[in-house]
Amino acid sequence: MKNVLRSMLIATFLLFGSISTPALHASSEGTMAVVQGVTPISISKAKELISEGAYLFDANEKEVRDEYGHIEGSVHINVDNWQDLLPKDKNATIVLHCLNRICYISSELALEIQKLGYKNVYVMIEGIEAWIMNGNPVVKTQADNIKKFIGSGNWDKSSAVHDTTDSIHSQMYFGDVPSCRSCHGVNVGGGQKSIMQDFASLKSTINKNCTECHQKAATSLENSVHGKSMKADAPKCTDCHTVHRGKYTSVINMKKESDRLCGECHQKERSLYFNTFHGKAMHLESANRAITVAACYDCHGKHSIHGADNSMSTIAPGKNRIDTCASCHPGAGETFSNITMHPDPSDGDEYPIMHAGLLFMHGLLIFVFGFFIIHTALWFYRLMATRAKYPKEWKEAKEKAHSDSVKIKRFSKFHKIQHLFLAASFLGLGFSGLPQKYYTADWAQGMIDLMGGPIGATKFHHISAIIMGIVFFSHLFEVAFVAYKNRKAVYVDGKFSWGMFWKKFFGPDSLMPNFQDFRDLAENFKWFIGKRETMPQFDRWTYWEKFDYIAVFWGMGMIGLTGLALWFPVGASEIVPAWLMDLCTIFHSEEALLALGFIFMFHFFHTHFRANKFPMDMVIFSGQLTEEEMKQERTPWYERLKESGDFDKFVVREDEFTPGKKKFWFIVGYAIVITGLVFLALIINAYF
């Protein structure tokens, strides 16, 4: 019974096979199959006809012809205008070939040629593969010095296929879902494709297959600056796209990947892009988070990319560029669109204004750091030398200053609160700003991740800036309030006096610098280098304290205003020109570095690390110093208060700074100092 059923199935299969494939038959040359109506010939017969003057046409796909080479004298006929390549004489002998015995392109084309009236048409059915294997010569075009294959070019062991999961097409559930051969197969005629080891990883094969499905994208690419490029290494589909990215790859990290791919060719542009907020955020965003900042293609387009001087470009000056900017920055106008997106400030010829701004800031950094490094080093040496020379007197003076029970008020409770929030916001700005400035440092990514990524760090930065702004404006309000309250001090005979105003403005109780500060500076340097025996005495405010104070106003003006412009670029661009917006990035970044470096190196030394103050000067937390400290360091202020009879007004009647509070604020103070020193170490590490 089983044999009967088997015989019936075989008979049925043969019957339907003969009905469904009438155009195929066994070849007399021993080939697998040829199209009915075509005359197949052997290689030897083809060589004979060619020697007699037959026309030889290569029907292979272009990538096959490029890879295998071609028979000398053959004409590539697998093109759009193939009819124009045929001889005028319809009696001419024509020989066609393609890849091998299973390739039908040459046979199909032979039928079409016969329909045009040509009588002597033959197909070398074994194709170029057998021609080469039989030792016959071929002509190969000089190979370009570019990578022709994806990965190693070995289909079986391709290094590019980390995961065979198709992360793009696998998300398609309906319609014509592509298979492996849809992308990696070579056209062999009959509407069929075949995967062959030599061509499956060939870029030209895959690129051509991409265009069969993505026709609109192919047209856009063809008309783009990439498509029109005459360079052999101009990017094609496979240079920017790949589907085998693994099952964990998705649109979440596609932006970051696309920027990396663009940067492989546009290395300089990519390095400059990373100097912008967009680039730094792109670099610092973790792979498992979706980034929202602009990637290369958001501004320059995807397939239809054109040079900026092309009216079709998305970044062409005028309406196109404005529309591109406004797609992410609603309300952006012409000035905003003219802001330089990724400039090179070191290039003075191309960006003269930004270059000048960079030179100015670098000069300021060198001057300030250079001066205070010398100042601090000499001061440190002089203090240590004095301590070593007079150890007994040093110890007695320090103990006497700290043990004095008479306390003098130096800062109000409001001042102490202001300083605490100023320090906290300053550290917050440093914590959120440093990893963005030094985005390539080893420590940058970890700090950014702690804040939830670049956007989280930006919010952290903005909150810290708001706190610092509140502190700054609260101080301005305080200054205005105190000035109004004491306005009678600048009146003479009941009238406002400019002379008295300037006297008070630059007087010893003011934080404004005056000529005495320069004299104090000169005397201090004399002491540093041993030209005077004792350290000079200072009034209520020293020259370095005034420098710290003025630096806050300079810094708030420079960092604060540029920060606002960068925070609200659309609104700022309605007020200031584009070139000034370009300078904002430079000034904001470099001035922030100046502020951080100065505070962590010099301010900490002036207030806490001097040998006569170490381990910490608690005056900013207690708001008071002892009378003995005042006598030792600020004799002019002490004598002035005594002479005027105002000394008792500054004496603290009830000391609220208990030992417990002192211990608490010591811990807080050192937490601030240690954090600042860590930031300083990170800055130094970023450069070395």
XYZ file of C-alpha atoms in Angstrom:
688
model
C 0.000 0.000 0.000
C 2.833 2.380 0.889
C 4.559 1.670 -2.430
C 1.358 2.430 -4.325
C 0.920 5.780 -2.525
C 4.571 6.666 -3.121
C 4.206 5.912 -6.841
C 1.049 8.036 -7.063
C 2.752 11.008 -5.358
C 5.785 10.811 -7.661
C 3.582 10.597 -10.735
C 1.519 13.590 -9.573
C 4.675 15.629 -8.876
C 6.124 14.858 -12.319
C 2.818 15.676 -14.022
C 2.464 19.105 -12.360
C 6.166 19.757 -12.789
C 5.946 19.236 -16.535
C 2.844 21.456 -16.764
C 4.171 24.312 -14.611
C 7.633 24.598 -16.223
C 7.147 24.362 -19.991
C 9.866 26.966 -20.652
C 12.639 24.897 -19.109
C 14.395 21.882 -20.563
C 17.631 19.991 -20.163
C 20.454 21.497 -22.172
C 22.472 19.496 -24.691
C 25.543 21.080 -23.099
C 24.753 19.432 -19.771
C 23.546 22.638 -18.084
C 20.887 22.755 -15.395
C 18.282 24.681 -17.377
C 17.936 27.333 -20.054
C 15.103 29.462 -21.334
C 13.259 27.849 -24.228
C 14.041 29.510 -27.543
C 17.633 30.364 -26.615
C 20.616 28.642 -28.209
C 23.160 27.655 -25.532
C 26.792 27.156 -26.468
C 29.918 25.947 -24.703
C 32.924 28.049 -23.781
C 34.956 26.566 -26.610
C 32.225 27.393 -29.126
C 31.966 30.911 -27.734
C 35.713 31.431 -28.137
C 35.456 30.219 -31.737
C 32.633 32.649 -32.549
C 34.452 35.528 -30.828
C 37.565 34.821 -32.881
C 35.404 35.014 -36.013
C 34.172 38.501 -35.066
C 31.104 37.849 -32.934
C 29.918 40.585 -30.595
C 30.373 39.601 -26.924
C 27.980 41.045 -24.341
C 28.308 40.716 -20.556
C 24.839 40.507 -18.942
C 26.093 40.319 -15.348
C 25.087 42.768 -12.651
C 27.629 45.579 -12.306
C 28.898 44.344 -8.946
C 29.582 40.884 -10.456
C 31.433 42.414 -13.410
C 33.485 44.642 -11.084
C 34.356 41.790 -8.750
C 35.076 38.971 -11.236
C 36.342 41.091 -14.084
C 35.233 40.758 -17.704
C 36.294 39.022 -20.894
C 38.410 41.318 -23.005
C 36.304 43.092 -25.604
C 32.985 42.355 -23.906
C 30.389 45.102 -23.603
C 28.384 45.464 -20.407
C 24.788 45.251 -21.561
C 23.001 45.056 -18.199
C 22.173 48.772 -18.308
C 19.089 50.898 -18.910
C 19.852 51.796 -22.545
C 21.038 48.333 -23.568
C 19.280 48.459 -26.971
C 21.609 51.286 -28.063
C 24.605 48.996 -27.575
C 23.480 46.420 -30.164
C 25.012 46.337 -33.654
C 23.030 47.778 -36.563
C 23.364 44.567 -38.589
C 20.557 42.183 -37.586
C 22.551 39.275 -39.069
C 25.535 39.898 -36.798
C 26.575 37.111 -34.440
C 25.906 37.942 -30.783
C 27.209 35.974 -27.790
C 25.916 36.722 -24.284
C 26.946 35.404 -20.894
C 26.275 36.103 -17.236
C 27.530 34.506 -14.015
C 26.988 30.734 -14.233
C 24.557 27.966 -15.201
C 21.864 29.072 -12.767
C 21.944 32.682 -13.950
C 19.083 33.425 -16.365
C 19.842 37.068 -17.118
C 21.758 36.335 -20.332
C 19.077 33.923 -21.561
C 16.251 36.361 -20.841
C 18.154 39.130 -22.575
C 18.836 36.856 -25.573
C 15.087 36.389 -26.037
C 14.557 40.163 -25.964
C 17.304 40.660 -28.553
C 15.751 38.023 -30.804
C 12.431 39.849 -30.577
C 14.217 42.880 -32.034
C 14.982 40.833 -35.177
C 18.489 39.553 -34.503
C 18.903 36.047 -35.927
C 22.255 34.772 -34.630
C 22.038 35.077 -30.842
C 23.821 32.615 -28.534
C 24.294 32.221 -24.777
C 27.558 30.982 -23.239
C 25.571 29.185 -20.588
C 28.447 28.322 -18.198
C 29.165 32.008 -17.617
C 32.161 33.933 -16.351
C 32.726 31.567 -13.420
C 33.490 28.580 -15.661
C 35.461 30.813 -18.044
C 37.816 31.755 -15.185
C 37.962 28.217 -13.753
C 39.058 26.925 -17.174
C 42.071 29.244 -17.016
C 40.873 31.853 -19.475
C 42.015 35.465 -18.911
C 39.800 38.322 -17.746
C 40.302 42.055 -17.457
C 39.866 43.549 -13.987
C 39.592 47.249 -13.276
C 42.276 48.572 -10.925
C 40.841 48.135 -7.432
C 40.077 51.319 -5.546
C 41.752 51.721 -2.197
C 38.431 51.493 -0.405
C 36.684 48.789 1.520
C 34.408 46.897 -0.869
C 32.939 44.479 1.636
C 30.969 44.786 4.820
C 33.093 43.328 7.596
C 35.785 40.918 6.451
C 34.015 40.108 3.181
C 33.696 36.499 4.280
C 30.029 35.598 4.237
C 30.544 32.623 6.529
C 32.691 34.438 9.096
C 31.790 38.090 8.719
C 33.187 40.162 11.596
C 30.521 42.820 11.040
C 27.584 40.626 11.998
C 27.749 40.802 15.780
C 24.170 39.667 16.039
C 22.125 38.293 13.162
C 19.020 39.931 14.599
C 17.658 42.328 12.005
C 16.874 45.246 14.333
C 15.003 47.182 11.634
C 13.136 44.816 9.336
C 12.267 42.432 12.170
C 9.843 45.090 13.397
C 7.798 44.703 10.209
C 4.831 42.363 10.544
C 2.837 43.118 7.406
C 3.587 43.680 3.738
C 6.674 42.511 1.878
C 8.977 41.618 4.739
C 12.516 41.230 3.313
C 14.461 38.029 3.793
C 18.234 37.507 3.806
C 18.396 37.118 0.020
C 16.426 40.344 -0.450
C 19.480 42.272 0.732
C 22.390 39.879 0.162
C 21.257 38.119 -3.012
C 22.479 38.705 -6.564
C 19.955 38.980 -9.374
C 20.139 35.816 -11.484
C 17.113 36.494 -13.665
C 13.616 35.155 -13.595
C 12.786 37.559 -10.788
C 15.011 35.509 -8.492
C 18.025 36.273 -6.318
C 20.719 33.911 -5.175
C 23.052 34.303 -2.192
C 26.620 33.663 -3.301
C 29.573 33.805 -0.966
C 31.589 36.207 -3.123
C 28.777 38.750 -3.347
C 26.656 38.391 -0.224
C 28.823 40.861 1.733
C 29.720 43.038 -1.243
C 28.645 46.619 -0.581
C 27.592 47.253 -4.166
C 25.280 44.232 -4.057
C 23.558 45.338 -0.881
C 23.413 48.996 -1.921
C 21.639 48.089 -5.142
C 19.195 45.857 -3.284
C 18.406 48.699 -0.860
C 17.236 50.909 -3.712
C 14.722 48.322 -4.907
C 12.626 48.829 -1.769
C 13.660 52.338 -0.738
C 13.181 54.061 -4.069
C 12.328 57.501 -2.671
C 15.384 57.520 -0.423
C 17.505 56.298 -3.330
C 16.334 59.184 -5.511
C 17.071 61.708 -2.751
C 20.531 60.232 -2.213
C 21.266 60.233 -5.936
C 20.512 63.971 -6.142
C 22.399 64.836 -2.936
C 25.971 66.020 -2.491
C 26.906 62.432 -1.655
C 25.174 60.985 -4.693
C 26.742 63.509 -7.071
C 30.213 63.110 -5.625
C 32.758 61.728 -8.064
C 34.879 60.307 -5.255
C 35.158 56.533 -5.139
C 34.588 56.524 -1.391
C 31.439 58.669 -1.491
C 28.986 57.153 1.007
C 26.293 54.775 -0.131
C 23.533 52.994 1.788
C 25.777 50.520 3.619
C 28.208 53.221 4.748
C 25.562 54.881 6.905
C 23.028 52.101 7.483
C 23.214 48.602 8.818
C 20.448 46.426 10.166
C 22.457 43.848 12.088
C 22.922 45.894 15.239
C 21.580 43.327 17.677
C 18.241 42.915 19.366
C 18.978 45.667 21.896
C 19.458 48.347 19.250
C 16.509 50.619 18.568
C 15.568 54.216 17.869
C 16.727 55.002 21.421
C 20.384 55.002 20.434
C 20.142 55.535 16.681
C 21.005 59.243 16.965
C 24.262 58.532 18.713
C 25.131 55.823 16.215
C 24.339 58.049 13.237
C 26.611 60.795 14.583
C 29.419 58.285 14.962
C 28.990 57.156 11.366
C 28.942 60.728 10.032
C 32.117 61.396 11.986
C 33.981 58.556 10.295
C 34.171 60.696 7.159
C 33.672 64.174 8.612
C 36.193 63.890 11.433
C 37.041 67.585 11.802
C 33.400 68.636 11.702
C 32.533 66.010 14.299
C 35.308 67.164 16.639
C 34.005 70.738 16.395
C 30.438 69.513 16.870
C 31.529 68.037 20.203
C 32.550 71.518 21.354
C 28.878 72.518 21.256
C 26.167 71.637 23.747
C 24.549 69.362 21.155
C 27.751 67.395 20.675
C 28.656 67.153 24.353
C 25.171 65.977 25.267
C 25.318 63.421 22.461
C 28.693 62.158 23.668
C 27.691 61.958 27.333
C 24.246 60.408 26.966
C 24.163 56.761 28.015
C 23.432 54.182 25.332
C 20.203 53.062 26.996
C 18.670 56.543 27.014
C 17.046 58.397 24.137
C 18.841 61.661 23.437
C 16.754 64.666 22.431
C 19.433 67.086 21.233
C 20.128 67.616 17.552
C 22.160 64.979 15.748
C 23.907 65.617 12.424
C 20.885 64.634 10.349
C 18.512 66.888 12.314
C 20.201 69.926 10.788
C 21.840 68.634 7.608
C 19.124 66.241 6.475
C 19.151 62.512 5.885
C 19.386 61.398 2.263
C 18.795 64.754 0.591
C 21.960 66.419 1.907
C 23.313 69.442 0.051
C 26.051 71.979 0.596
C 25.115 75.127 2.514
C 25.423 77.175 -0.695
C 22.756 75.045 -2.395
C 19.247 76.499 -2.216
C 17.879 72.988 -1.572
C 19.997 72.550 1.558
C 18.290 72.492 4.945
C 21.021 74.817 6.223
C 20.990 77.241 3.289
C 20.984 80.789 4.734
C 17.543 82.302 4.939
C 14.208 80.531 5.149
C 15.573 76.975 4.933
C 17.966 77.423 7.827
C 15.423 79.347 9.902
C 12.867 76.561 9.414
C 15.459 73.940 10.352
C 16.376 75.776 13.563
C 12.740 76.469 14.411
C 11.886 72.764 14.200
C 13.653 72.360 17.569
C 13.716 75.993 18.756
C 10.240 77.457 18.162
C 10.355 81.142 17.374
C 13.926 81.082 16.089
C 14.559 83.902 13.637
C 17.258 84.980 11.240
C 19.739 86.060 13.930
C 19.398 82.733 15.703
C 19.941 80.872 12.439
C 23.156 82.834 11.859
C 24.739 81.673 15.127
C 27.766 79.571 14.228
C 26.867 75.995 15.063
C 30.256 74.287 15.336
C 33.027 76.831 14.807
C 36.764 76.548 15.374
C 37.697 79.561 17.551
C 41.382 78.683 17.184
C 41.126 79.556 13.471
C 41.689 83.309 13.389
C 41.232 83.571 9.630
C 37.833 81.881 9.514
C 36.461 83.093 12.866
C 38.319 86.336 13.756
C 35.854 87.601 16.386
C 35.647 84.312 18.262
C 39.412 83.917 17.991
C 39.925 87.362 19.526
C 37.503 86.497 22.335
C 39.348 83.256 23.024
C 42.716 85.034 23.113
C 41.312 87.628 25.530
C 40.008 84.978 27.925
C 43.209 82.960 27.738
C 45.200 86.112 28.429
C 42.998 86.871 31.428
C 43.418 83.327 32.746
C 47.193 83.455 32.369
C 47.436 86.880 34.033
C 45.208 86.084 37.039
C 46.557 82.590 37.643
C 50.129 83.686 37.014
C 49.942 86.606 39.453
C 48.255 84.676 42.246
C 50.463 81.609 41.867
C 53.466 83.846 42.527
C 51.594 85.700 45.293
C 50.498 82.482 47.003
C 53.858 80.727 46.678
C 55.753 83.672 48.192
C 53.204 84.084 50.965
C 53.308 80.392 51.825
C 57.102 80.425 51.919
C 57.219 83.559 54.084
C 54.717 82.208 56.611
C 56.519 78.885 56.911
C 59.882 80.635 57.242
C 58.513 82.921 59.978
C 56.996 79.966 61.799
C 60.307 78.093 61.641
C 62.314 81.130 62.788
C 60.019 82.115 65.671
C 58.243 78.899 66.739
C 57.570 79.988 70.324
C 56.255 83.446 69.447
C 54.181 81.958 66.599
C 52.477 79.464 68.896
C 51.802 82.026 71.613
C 50.316 84.555 69.174
C 48.028 81.936 67.613
C 46.812 80.634 70.978
C 46.249 84.166 72.248
C 44.214 85.090 69.164
C 41.978 82.032 69.463
C 41.506 82.123 73.243
C 40.490 85.772 73.501
C 37.000 85.992 74.994
C 36.188 89.378 73.410
C 34.473 88.764 70.067
C 34.044 91.395 67.353
C 31.177 91.189 64.872
C 32.402 90.938 61.279
C 29.479 89.418 59.348
C 25.745 89.506 59.986
C 23.532 86.430 60.076
C 22.225 87.436 56.646
C 25.795 87.480 55.293
C 26.460 84.008 56.658
C 23.309 82.646 54.997
C 24.250 84.329 51.733
C 27.729 82.819 51.817
C 26.385 79.329 52.528
C 23.994 79.413 49.570
C 26.634 81.071 47.400
C 29.073 78.246 48.166
C 26.427 75.547 47.631
C 25.275 76.987 44.300
C 28.888 77.486 43.204
C 29.678 73.831 43.856
C 26.436 72.832 42.124
C 27.434 74.798 39.043
C 30.873 73.209 39.136
C 29.490 69.697 39.561
C 27.108 70.059 36.612
C 29.377 72.177 34.411
C 32.761 70.464 34.678
C 31.746 67.169 33.009
C 30.280 69.156 30.119
C 33.404 71.267 29.655
C 35.718 68.264 29.970
C 33.385 65.741 28.357
C 36.207 63.422 27.235
C 37.656 63.016 30.742
C 37.355 59.588 32.338
C 35.273 60.965 35.190
C 32.814 63.008 33.098
C 30.407 60.194 32.213
C 30.010 59.057 35.821
C 29.200 62.564 37.037
C 26.689 63.088 34.237
C 24.988 59.759 34.983
C 24.567 60.774 38.632
C 22.460 63.693 37.416
C 20.376 61.551 35.080
C 22.201 62.378 31.860
C 23.100 65.615 30.034
C 19.593 67.052 30.177
C 19.391 66.288 33.901
C 22.784 67.949 34.374
C 21.499 71.002 32.514
C 18.514 71.262 34.851
C 20.835 70.852 37.841
C 22.993 73.642 36.402
C 19.990 75.919 35.934
C 18.723 75.357 39.483
C 22.176 76.157 40.875
C 22.307 79.276 38.705
C 18.918 80.423 39.999
C 20.098 80.025 43.609
C 23.269 81.988 42.883
C 21.229 84.664 41.131
C 18.947 85.001 44.159
C 21.998 85.396 46.416
C 23.492 88.005 44.097
C 20.341 90.087 43.806
C 19.669 89.791 47.532
C 23.078 91.368 48.076
C 22.324 94.160 45.608
C 19.062 94.794 47.437
C 20.934 94.839 50.750
C 23.499 97.322 49.414
C 20.738 99.581 48.114
C 18.791 99.313 51.378
C 21.823 100.093 53.569
C 22.840 102.968 51.288
C 19.355 104.468 51.514
C 19.231 103.945 55.266
C 22.582 105.717 55.738
C 22.053 108.319 53.023
C 22.592 111.176 55.478
C 26.257 110.160 55.680
C 26.874 111.685 52.234
C 24.968 114.875 52.955
C 26.744 118.146 53.760
C 24.677 120.988 55.177
C 21.540 119.021 54.380
C 22.436 118.500 50.721
C 23.813 115.551 48.797
C 27.566 115.892 48.269
C 29.392 114.051 45.492
C 32.667 114.649 47.275
C 31.400 112.949 50.416
C 29.833 110.185 48.320
C 33.151 109.278 46.659
C 34.942 109.524 49.984
C 32.587 106.954 51.462
C 32.518 104.869 48.277
C 36.298 104.397 48.334
C 36.690 104.699 52.096
C 38.169 102.093 54.486
C 34.746 100.587 55.261
C 33.982 100.072 51.578
C 34.820 96.975 49.547
C 35.779 99.149 46.582
C 39.542 99.133 45.833
C 41.507 102.298 46.594
C 45.107 103.518 46.505
C 45.777 102.133 49.976
C 45.171 98.624 48.631
C 47.989 99.032 46.111
C 50.269 100.313 48.881
C 49.299 97.301 51.021
C 50.043 94.979 48.101
C 53.488 96.516 47.640
C 54.255 96.263 51.370
C 53.105 92.655 51.457
C 55.442 91.753 48.583
C 58.285 93.469 50.439
C 57.538 91.213 53.390
C 57.344 88.179 51.098
C 60.870 88.753 49.807
C 62.342 89.836 53.163
C 62.487 93.596 52.569
C 60.528 94.211 55.761
C 60.588 92.295 59.030
C 56.888 92.066 59.860
C 53.729 91.439 57.906
C 51.896 94.693 57.078
C 48.656 95.524 58.896
C 45.362 95.878 57.033
C 42.146 97.773 57.558
C 38.656 96.277 57.667
C 38.991 94.758 54.197
C 42.259 93.511 52.680
C 43.176 93.886 49.025
C 42.691 90.148 48.341
C 39.260 90.221 49.994
C 38.284 93.154 47.803
C 39.542 91.257 44.758
C 37.330 88.304 45.728
C 34.371 90.642 46.100
C 34.874 92.499 42.810
C 35.465 89.163 41.055
C 31.936 88.123 42.032
C 30.484 91.121 40.205
C 32.729 90.536 37.191
C 31.909 86.841 37.221
C 28.170 87.343 37.630
C 28.199 89.809 34.761
C 30.278 87.583 32.503
C 28.983 84.150 33.513
C 25.463 85.210 34.428
C 24.631 87.189 31.298
C 26.243 84.706 28.913
C 24.558 81.862 30.789
C 21.159 83.496 30.349
C 21.849 83.948 26.640
C 22.752 80.265 26.305
C 19.755 79.223 28.413
C 17.329 81.299 26.324
C 19.083 81.556 22.947
C 15.961 82.357 20.932
C 15.038 85.320 23.103
C 18.639 86.481 23.417
C 19.100 86.398 19.646
C 16.265 88.912 19.342
C 18.332 91.369 21.402
C 21.981 90.810 20.487
C 23.670 90.008 17.148
C 24.766 86.514 16.157
C 28.488 87.238 16.617
C 27.872 88.179 20.247
C 25.943 84.943 20.745
C 28.992 83.137 19.355
C 31.164 84.791 22.015
C 28.794 83.770 24.816
C 29.906 80.137 24.687
C 33.590 81.088 24.937
C 33.148 83.668 27.689
C 30.827 81.461 29.737
C 33.124 78.444 29.626
C 36.454 80.210 30.153
C 35.194 82.594 32.841
C 33.702 79.639 34.723
C 37.105 77.943 34.627
C 38.705 81.133 35.945
C 36.185 81.353 38.794
C 36.500 77.696 39.801
C 40.278 77.695 39.626
C 40.618 80.932 41.578
C 38.258 79.903 44.378
C 39.678 76.405 44.805
C 43.335 77.467 44.656
C 43.670 81.006 45.951
C 40.532 81.833 47.918
C 40.914 78.624 49.924
C 44.542 79.511 50.666
C 43.737 83.091 51.657
C 41.003 82.034 54.069
C 41.874 78.546 55.322
C 45.264 77.213 54.278
C 47.527 80.014 55.449
C 49.755 78.714 58.228
C 48.302 81.211 60.706
C 44.703 80.177 59.821
C 45.020 76.449 59.160
C 43.052 74.191 59.417
C 40.124 76.613 58.955
C 39.162 80.211 59.539
C 35.687 79.987 61.087
C 34.848 83.691 60.734
C 32.422 83.194 57.820
C 30.473 80.630 59.871
C 30.625 82.381 63.253
C 30.440 85.898 61.834
C 33.002 87.109 64.365
C 36.706 87.341 65.158
C 38.488 87.979 68.445
C 39.820 91.337 69.548
C 43.326 89.869 69.582
C 42.980 88.717 65.966
C 41.891 92.234 65.112
C 44.960 93.705 66.817
C 47.341 91.247 65.135
C 46.048 91.551 61.562
C 43.784 94.619 61.261
C 45.375 97.233 63.467
C 44.234 100.248 61.370
C 40.604 99.137 61.678
C 40.991 98.503 65.419
C 42.588 101.906 66.046
C 40.029 103.703 63.875
C 37.131 102.183 65.818
C 38.784 103.032 69.131
C 39.414 106.633 68.097
C 35.873 107.114 66.783
C 34.291 105.522 69.835
C 32.479 102.961 67.654
C 34.425 99.946 68.907
C 31.801 98.924 71.458
C 29.160 98.797 68.707
C 31.016 95.850 67.167
C 31.580 93.902 70.378
C 29.466 90.721 70.577
C 27.554 90.812 73.875
C 26.320 87.241 73.770
C 28.353 84.625 71.912
C 25.895 82.241 70.236
C 28.608 80.286 68.444
C 28.715 77.396 70.911
C 31.283 74.542 70.753
C 28.591 72.304 69.241
C 27.862 74.801 66.472
C 31.564 75.271 65.907
C 32.025 71.526 65.411
C 29.037 71.317 63.056
C 30.149 74.230 60.888
C 33.703 72.944 60.871
C 32.407 69.728 59.275
C 30.274 71.692 56.794
C 33.180 73.977 55.972
C 35.575 71.147 55.335
C 33.001 69.312 53.241
C 32.883 72.405 51.018
C 36.672 72.708 50.949
C 37.248 69.017 50.170
C 34.625 69.103 47.411
C 36.333 72.116 45.904
C 39.738 70.441 46.044
C 38.303 67.340 44.357
C 36.957 69.555 41.576
C 40.381 71.187 41.259
C 41.996 67.753 40.968
C 39.491 66.797 38.254
C 40.323 69.947 36.280
C 44.045 69.211 36.490
C 43.406 65.570 35.546
C 41.457 66.667 32.462
C 44.538 68.462 31.129
C 47.052 65.790 32.015
